[in-house]
Amino acid sequence: MPDAPALNGVFAPLTTPFASDDHISLPRLRENLARYNATRLAGYVITGSTGEAILLSWAETEELWAAVVESAGAGKILIAGTAAESTAETILRTRRAASLGFEVALVRTPHYYQSQMTPDTLAHFYRKVADASPIPILIYSIPQYTGITVEAPLVERLAEHPNIAGIKDSSGSVQRAAEMARVAGKRFRVLVGSAGTFFASLLVGASGGILALADALPESCVELYELATSGKIAEGRALQQRLLPTSKALVSRGGATGMKYALDQLGYYGGPVREPLRPLSEAARKEIDEVLAPIRAQIAG
Amino acid sequence: MPDAPALNGVFAPLTTPFASDDHISLPRLRENLARYNATRLAGYVITGSTGEAILLSWAETEELWAAVVESAGAGKILIAGTAAESTAETILRTRRAASLGFEVALVRTPHYYQSQMTPDTLAHFYRKVADASPIPILIYSIPQYTGITVEAPLVERLAEHPNIAGIKDSSGSVQRAAEMARVAGKRFRVLVGSAGTFFASLLVGASGGILALADALPESCVELYELATSGKIAEGRALQQRLLPTSKALVSRGGATGMKYALDQLGYYGGPVREPLRPLSEAARKEIDEVLAPIRAQIAG
Amino acid sequence: MPDAPALNGVFAPLTTPFASDDHISLPRLRENLARYNATRLAGYVITGSTGEAILLSWAETEELWAAVVESAGAGKILIAGTAAESTAETILRTRRAASLGFEVALVRTPHYYQSQMTPDTLAHFYRKVADASPIPILIYSIPQYTGITVEAPLVERLAEHPNIAGIKDSSGSVQRAAEMARVAGKRFRVLVGSAGTFFASLLVGASGGILALADALPESCVELYELATSGKIAEGRALQQRLLPTSKALVSRGGATGMKYALDQLGYYGGPVREPLRPLSEAARKEIDEVLAPIRAQIAG
Amino acid sequence: MPDAPALNGVFAPLTTPFASDDHISLPRLRENLARYNATRLAGYVITGSTGEAILLSWAETEELWAAVVESAGAGKILIAGTAAESTAETILRTRRAASLGFEVALVRTPHYYQSQMTPDTLAHFYRKVADASPIPILIYSIPQYTGITVEAPLVERLAEHPNIAGIKDSSGSVQRAAEMARVAGKRFRVLVGSAGTFFASLLVGASGGILALADALPESCVELYELATSGKIAEGRALQQRLLPTSKALVSRGGATGMKYALDQLGYYGGPVREPLRPLSEAARKEIDEVLAPIRAQIAG
């Protein structure tokens, strides 16, 4: 097994650009990537929740993965979301991502059979995937979508596995991030998935974030990371406060739909979401317009 | 669009038999079906939650569907679970099921992006699937797995669609079943998915059930249906009371794992579940042994 | 200990009439009771959730209890809500209710320290209260207000106590009512607290109900009880269906506030609720007006 | 209205000492206070959740308040928990606390009628109490006990009231603390109620904490406050990490029961809890013994 790349800093969980005919648009993807490559983002996550991964066919997933590997800038760490409900299918996808050049696999907790997904079952699942994976894996806990919360004691058990590089915890709990950082040890990384608690999480031991907000505001997220890691508390707190309403409007309320609308306003390609997701309501668009207005003024200026 | 078959009585949501090498065993499936064909079950649901549908590949799903159509007894109504998260994929699967000979498609609520799955979004989804489907569809609400609860007002809106034949409501709420039966009208059918409330639900207006318990005890479930529909309240209540602990042990606590273990004890083929699901704990097996003991004694006698 | 009175049929959990100066109005209470005395209600519950008990001082509670005992019609079973968070205080109140002439005490689960209220702690609590009480007690489970759900295994343990006469279960789960009826035995009574599942609950083993809806529509609730207990399923189902929207509008959505507004429309005295409760919104009033219109027309006719 | 005292730093929500006969022991209270007076705690909260306030009679509450005012050290800010479900009763208690010498009243959200406790209703309640109170009030949000979560928009509305000095937010959400600090303005204070997120909350804008953990480890909590406010991030993070398991064992799992047991081990008087609360289980005692062992060794050394 190769060493895990250094999972520090800000990663953007990219949206999947669809053309108006609902097909993936690789040209749009490359345009977005060209812009992201010029930022200080540490890397990209493809086919995560923000990427509408669960709405893609397997053929689309492979096509997208190949295109990202081809267009990502040098030094950007590439992470593929490879989860399926079945263990065997998850392993197949993880191996395919590795063979295409991804360095890390992000593996969401299986969750359909919620009441059966005990810590023991999840431990068995992650060890089996990690054993079979040619690349390091990240545990992915996102209770708001899955109903499954990975707690610190399970992280402590799994952090001993040499091919489990860390966790993306999107629960939004700073205490949980601290507990995980405490039990996890030096090698194991805690990345958080919530921009609204990014600053505080870094201060209690997280090493970075996979932040949907970084799709829209990559440099602001990187700046927040740098303020936290350089101990500039007052400035960091102020920036975190400014980013809070933006994060809530774009991500917490809007999901992939809100993010794509925001990208369209900010010069990226957002485009439509795939059904069953529906276009943003007028009210939600207005709320996003309002939080983006000062940012757009700054860009225009 | 063809008329929907009469969705009354008891349907069994079949388990998917895996051999010890984790492949689907069609011979075992046929053996089970041969026994079920001899019962008074109204029909079968394939690739539902109890069928571990979410753990099957598409190729396996097609193979299984074809085998069931071939082996099902005359007069048994065949229902295929065709849900995927994406609307387009759900339509593709539904059409394939229709072309193989299924009469009804059971379409679970999309749910990964929970907070986006508003009643309006779900109404749009179901209408689109129903418009595109060659066979009538059933809405499928199973909040314990999906986090999404279909309520009566949404049912009222969807019941007007000529190609939406009814709902399978696994929420376990008798009041909700009654409200749905009230708003739904004569043509639209309310099937419940919970054996523990089957008797009461029939008495307040449900027309039948898709009951995992019917995999293990098909005739008892049919008997309960008949007692309810013929107004034999005292006898029905007594049978419901007897079935309650069995249903809790096999289904509520054990899921597909508990059901497969029970099938193995009752002369059907249960076999292993697919990972990430894990074999039943010793304690759960013991609990099932206890509730099955009197039933096995009766069979043996 | 005296024998428990027969806890069958429909009990009304009376509202507490406040004058416009926020004092309890005993004349209004007596007027309401005079009308209720003429119905076939089995009895009354005073100082329950619908009675805004938690907003009354101890002096008001005693005054109210005395007035009810004085004005209740012959043969009406009188039940006092006597719960406080502290065990000792609950016992004091229960003894006082007994000395004033109440025949049964309704004792809600203590709940403020939710995570400490394990089945063992609740069992200890109820046994201690029952041991000290001169009159039989009823367990009272109302998870929507308390966050505490009493399950059937706890009921089974407590049903053995000679001074615990039954349970009022307001959880709305028909399966739970059936499980409780099954474990409880002949002497122990299961009363439900939800009009929306009253009919079904009776059919699976409940012996009656303490129904807020009976404050507004006592005779309809009694009729539903009689249809269920005399096996008139089709008529009972139809009446249950008619009562469902009324129950939702008055009770589920409106609580004591909705009920008092409805009473004012139906010739009883409702009057204001006590703060922090607030007057009903215009929209809620309109919804109640709509469900009451056909009932008022019938009364007027 | 007097100016609110400066609500910064660490406040201890004191336990209520009961003798073995279940009566309040004022001598034990005075002993504890003598020790707390010697610490750098900013003040005390009496009759809060940790103080088993809801299990006290009104006479006991007044007796306790008077004793605390008498025995508290100079400069310690005194906060009384004055909430009752009824608005009028809350005002009575708040006035009594003021007349006895308390400087601030801590007013928990009314919560029994959960579904009625909308933001508008809560705003009306708090304004009415603040208008009537001779001393500034603190909003108290503790969703784990009440089911009611106060969110930032409500705080923004209430922060304008000159007699509402701040909020104690025990939700444990660092993002919510940051949002409240952002909307609240300079005068309004955000105090958190969760030791596990104290450090992070201070860094994002909280001004202090009312921490049950400070009953057992007052100086450690004060040290954590000082590390945060002086920008010593690495040391603060390390101390927060050390305190996390202690806080979970004593407070999150044990409540008042765990805290009293821990106090007994640390040289304070803990004593019994009042029923329905029950003595700590053997397992919980052992867990607390383990986390306290290094602390007791340090004290003993």
CSV table of N, CA and C in Angstrom, one decimal, chain D residues 153-228:
chain,number,residue,atom,x,y,z
D,153,PRO,N,-32.1,33.2,14.9
D,153,PRO,CA,-33.0,34.3,14.6
D,153,PRO,C,-33.9,34.8,15.7
D,154,LEU,N,-34.3,33.9,16.6
D,154,LEU,CA,-35.0,34.2,17.8
D,154,LEU,C,-34.1,35.0,18.7
D,155,VAL,N,-32.9,34.6,18.9
D,155,VAL,CA,-32.0,35.4,19.7
D,155,VAL,C,-31.8,36.8,19.2
D,156,GLU,N,-31.7,36.9,17.9
D,156,GLU,CA,-31.6,38.2,17.3
D,156,GLU,C,-32.7,39.1,17.7
D,157,ARG,N,-33.9,38.6,17.6
D,157,ARG,CA,-35.1,39.4,18.0
D,157,ARG,C,-35.0,39.8,19.5
D,158,LEU,N,-34.7,38.8,20.3
D,158,LEU,CA,-34.7,39.1,21.8
D,158,LEU,C,-33.6,39.9,22.3
D,159,ALA,N,-32.5,39.9,21.5
D,159,ALA,CA,-31.3,40.6,22.0
D,159,ALA,C,-31.5,42.1,22.1
D,160,GLU,N,-32.5,42.6,21.4
D,160,GLU,CA,-32.8,44.0,21.4
D,160,GLU,C,-33.5,44.5,22.7
D,161,HIS,N,-34.0,43.5,23.5
D,161,HIS,CA,-34.7,43.9,24.7
D,161,HIS,C,-33.6,44.3,25.7
D,162,PRO,N,-33.7,45.5,26.4
D,162,PRO,CA,-32.7,46.0,27.3
D,162,PRO,C,-32.6,45.1,28.5
D,163,ASN,N,-33.6,44.3,28.9
D,163,ASN,CA,-33.5,43.5,30.1
D,163,ASN,C,-33.2,42.1,29.8
D,164,ILE,N,-32.9,41.7,28.6
D,164,ILE,CA,-32.4,40.4,28.3
D,164,ILE,C,-30.9,40.4,28.0
D,165,ALA,N,-30.2,39.8,29.0
D,165,ALA,CA,-28.8,40.0,29.0
D,165,ALA,C,-28.0,39.0,28.2
D,166,GLY,N,-28.6,37.9,27.8
D,166,GLY,CA,-27.9,36.9,27.1
D,166,GLY,C,-28.6,35.6,27.0
D,167,ILE,N,-27.9,34.6,26.6
D,167,ILE,CA,-28.5,33.3,26.6
D,167,ILE,C,-27.5,32.2,27.1
D,168,LYS,N,-28.0,31.3,27.8
D,168,LYS,CA,-27.2,30.1,28.1
D,168,LYS,C,-27.7,29.0,27.1
D,169,ASP,N,-26.8,28.6,26.2
D,169,ASP,CA,-27.2,27.6,25.1
D,169,ASP,C,-26.5,26.3,25.5
D,170,SER,N,-27.3,25.3,25.9
D,170,SER,CA,-26.7,24.0,26.2
D,170,SER,C,-26.9,23.0,25.1
D,171,SER,N,-27.1,23.5,23.8
D,171,SER,CA,-27.3,22.6,22.7
D,171,SER,C,-26.0,21.9,22.3
D,172,GLY,N,-24.9,22.5,22.7
D,172,GLY,CA,-23.6,21.8,22.3
D,172,GLY,C,-23.2,22.1,20.9
D,173,SER,N,-23.9,22.9,20.1
D,173,SER,CA,-23.6,23.2,18.8
D,173,SER,C,-22.7,24.5,18.7
D,174,VAL,N,-21.5,24.3,18.3
D,174,VAL,CA,-20.6,25.4,18.2
D,174,VAL,C,-21.0,26.4,17.1
D,175,GLN,N,-21.6,25.8,16.0
D,175,GLN,CA,-22.0,26.7,14.9
D,175,GLN,C,-23.2,27.6,15.5
D,176,ARG,N,-24.1,27.0,16.2
D,176,ARG,CA,-25.2,27.8,16.8
D,176,ARG,C,-24.6,28.9,17.7
D,177,ALA,N,-23.6,28.6,18.5
D,177,ALA,CA,-23.0,29.6,19.4
D,177,ALA,C,-22.4,30.7,18.6
D,178,ALA,N,-21.8,30.4,17.5
D,178,ALA,CA,-21.2,31.4,16.6
D,178,ALA,C,-22.2,32.3,16.0
D,179,GLU,N,-23.3,31.6,15.5
D,179,GLU,CA,-24.4,32.4,14.9
D,179,GLU,C,-25.0,33.4,15.9
D,180,MET,N,-25.2,32.9,17.1
D,180,MET,CA,-25.8,33.7,18.2
D,180,MET,C,-24.9,34.9,18.5
D,181,ALA,N,-23.6,34.6,18.6
D,181,ALA,CA,-22.6,35.7,18.9
D,181,ALA,C,-22.6,36.7,17.8
D,182,ARG,N,-22.8,36.2,16.6
D,182,ARG,CA,-22.8,37.1,15.4
D,182,ARG,C,-24.0,38.1,15.4
D,183,VAL,N,-25.2,37.5,15.7
D,183,VAL,CA,-26.4,38.3,15.6
D,183,VAL,C,-26.6,39.1,16.9
D,184,ALA,N,-25.9,38.8,18.0
D,184,ALA,CA,-26.4,39.3,19.2
D,184,ALA,C,-25.9,40.7,19.6
D,185,GLY,N,-24.7,41.1,19.0
D,185,GLY,CA,-24.2,42.4,19.4
D,185,GLY,C,-23.4,42.4,20.6
D,186,LYS,N,-22.9,43.5,20.9
D,186,LYS,CA,-21.9,43.7,22.0
D,186,LYS,C,-22.4,43.4,23.4
D,187,ARG,N,-23.6,43.9,23.7
D,187,ARG,CA,-24.1,43.9,25.0
D,187,ARG,C,-24.6,42.5,25.4
D,188,PHE,N,-25.2,41.8,24.4
D,188,PHE,CA,-25.8,40.5,24.7
D,188,PHE,C,-24.7,39.5,24.8
D,189,ARG,N,-24.8,38.6,25.7
D,189,ARG,CA,-23.8,37.6,26.0
D,189,ARG,C,-24.3,36.2,25.6
D,190,VAL,N,-23.4,35.4,25.0
D,190,VAL,CA,-23.6,34.0,24.8
D,190,VAL,C,-22.8,33.2,25.7
D,191,LEU,N,-23.5,32.5,26.6
D,191,LEU,CA,-22.8,31.6,27.5
D,191,LEU,C,-23.2,30.1,27.1
D,192,VAL,N,-22.2,29.2,27.0
D,192,VAL,CA,-22.6,27.9,26.6
D,192,VAL,C,-22.7,27.0,27.8
D,193,GLY,N,-23.4,25.9,27.6
D,193,GLY,CA,-23.6,25.0,28.8
D,193,GLY,C,-23.0,23.7,28.6
D,194,SER,N,-22.0,23.6,27.7
D,194,SER,CA,-21.5,22.3,27.4
D,194,SER,C,-19.9,22.4,27.5
D,195,ALA,N,-19.4,21.7,28.5
D,195,ALA,CA,-17.9,21.7,28.7
D,195,ALA,C,-17.2,21.2,27.5
D,196,GLY,N,-17.8,20.2,26.8
D,196,GLY,CA,-17.1,19.5,25.7
D,196,GLY,C,-16.8,20.5,24.5
D,197,THR,N,-17.6,21.5,24.4
D,197,THR,CA,-17.4,22.5,23.3
D,197,THR,C,-17.0,23.9,23.9
D,198,PHE,N,-16.6,24.0,25.1
D,198,PHE,CA,-16.4,25.3,25.7
D,198,PHE,C,-15.2,26.0,25.0
D,199,PHE,N,-14.1,25.4,24.8
D,199,PHE,CA,-13.0,26.0,24.2
D,199,PHE,C,-13.3,26.5,22.8
D,200,ALA,N,-13.9,25.7,22.0
D,200,ALA,CA,-14.2,26.1,20.6
D,200,ALA,C,-15.3,27.2,20.6
D,201,SER,N,-16.2,27.1,21.5
D,201,SER,CA,-17.3,28.1,21.5
D,201,SER,C,-16.7,29.5,21.9
D,202,LEU,N,-15.8,29.5,22.8
D,202,LEU,CA,-15.1,30.8,23.2
D,202,LEU,C,-14.4,31.4,22.0
D,203,LEU,N,-13.8,30.5,21.2
D,203,LEU,CA,-13.0,31.0,20.1
D,203,LEU,C,-13.8,31.5,19.0
D,204,VAL,N,-15.1,31.1,18.9
D,204,VAL,CA,-16.0,31.7,17.9
D,204,VAL,C,-16.9,32.7,18.4
D,205,GLY,N,-16.8,33.2,19.6
D,205,GLY,CA,-17.5,34.3,20.1
D,205,GLY,C,-18.3,34.2,21.3
D,206,ALA,N,-18.4,33.1,22.0
D,206,ALA,CA,-19.1,33.0,23.3
D,206,ALA,C,-18.2,33.8,24.3
D,207,SER,N,-18.9,34.2,25.4
D,207,SER,CA,-18.2,35.0,26.4
D,207,SER,C,-17.9,34.2,27.6
D,208,GLY,N,-18.5,33.0,27.7
D,208,GLY,CA,-18.2,32.2,28.9
D,208,GLY,C,-19.1,31.0,28.9
D,209,GLY,N,-19.2,30.4,30.1
D,209,GLY,CA,-19.9,29.1,30.1
D,209,GLY,C,-20.5,28.9,31.5
D,210,ILE,N,-21.7,28.3,31.5
D,210,ILE,CA,-22.3,27.8,32.8
D,210,ILE,C,-22.1,26.3,32.7
D,211,LEU,N,-21.1,25.7,33.3
D,211,LEU,CA,-20.6,24.4,33.0
D,211,LEU,C,-20.8,23.5,34.3
D,212,ALA,N,-21.6,22.5,34.2
D,212,ALA,CA,-21.7,21.5,35.3
D,212,ALA,C,-20.3,21.0,35.7
D,213,LEU,N,-19.5,20.8,34.7
D,213,LEU,CA,-18.1,20.3,35.0
D,213,LEU,C,-17.4,21.2,36.0
D,214,ALA,N,-17.8,22.5,36.0
D,214,ALA,CA,-17.1,23.4,36.9
D,214,ALA,C,-17.5,23.2,38.4
D,215,ASP,N,-18.6,22.4,38.6
D,215,ASP,CA,-18.9,22.0,40.0
D,215,ASP,C,-17.8,21.1,40.5
D,216,ALA,N,-17.2,20.2,39.6
D,216,ALA,CA,-16.2,19.3,40.1
D,216,ALA,C,-14.8,19.8,39.9
D,217,LEU,N,-14.6,20.5,38.8
D,217,LEU,CA,-13.3,21.0,38.4
D,217,LEU,C,-13.3,22.5,38.1
D,218,PRO,N,-13.6,23.3,39.1
D,218,PRO,CA,-13.7,24.7,38.7
D,218,PRO,C,-12.4,25.3,38.2
D,219,GLU,N,-11.3,25.0,38.8
D,219,GLU,CA,-10.1,25.7,38.3
D,219,GLU,C,-9.7,25.3,36.9
D,220,SER,N,-9.9,24.0,36.6
D,220,SER,CA,-9.6,23.5,35.2
D,220,SER,C,-10.4,24.2,34.2
D,221,CYS,N,-11.7,24.5,34.5
D,221,CYS,CA,-12.6,25.2,33.6
D,221,CYS,C,-12.2,26.6,33.4
D,222,VAL,N,-11.8,27.2,34.5
D,222,VAL,CA,-11.3,28.6,34.4
D,222,VAL,C,-10.0,28.7,33.6
D,223,GLU,N,-9.2,27.7,33.8
D,223,GLU,CA,-7.9,27.7,33.0
D,223,GLU,C,-8.2,27.6,31.5
D,224,LEU,N,-9.2,26.7,31.2
D,224,LEU,CA,-9.5,26.6,29.8
D,224,LEU,C,-10.0,27.9,29.2
D,225,TYR,N,-10.8,28.6,30.0
D,225,TYR,CA,-11.3,29.9,29.6
D,225,TYR,C,-10.2,30.9,29.4
D,226,GLU,N,-9.2,30.9,30.3
D,226,GLU,CA,-8.1,31.8,30.1
D,226,GLU,C,-7.2,31.5,28.9
D,227,LEU,N,-7.0,30.2,28.7
D,227,LEU,CA,-6.2,29.8,27.5
D,227,LEU,C,-6.9,30.3,26.2
D,228,ALA,N,-8.2,30.1,26.2
D,228,ALA,CA,-8.9,30.5,25.0
D,228,ALA,C,-8.9,32.0,24.8
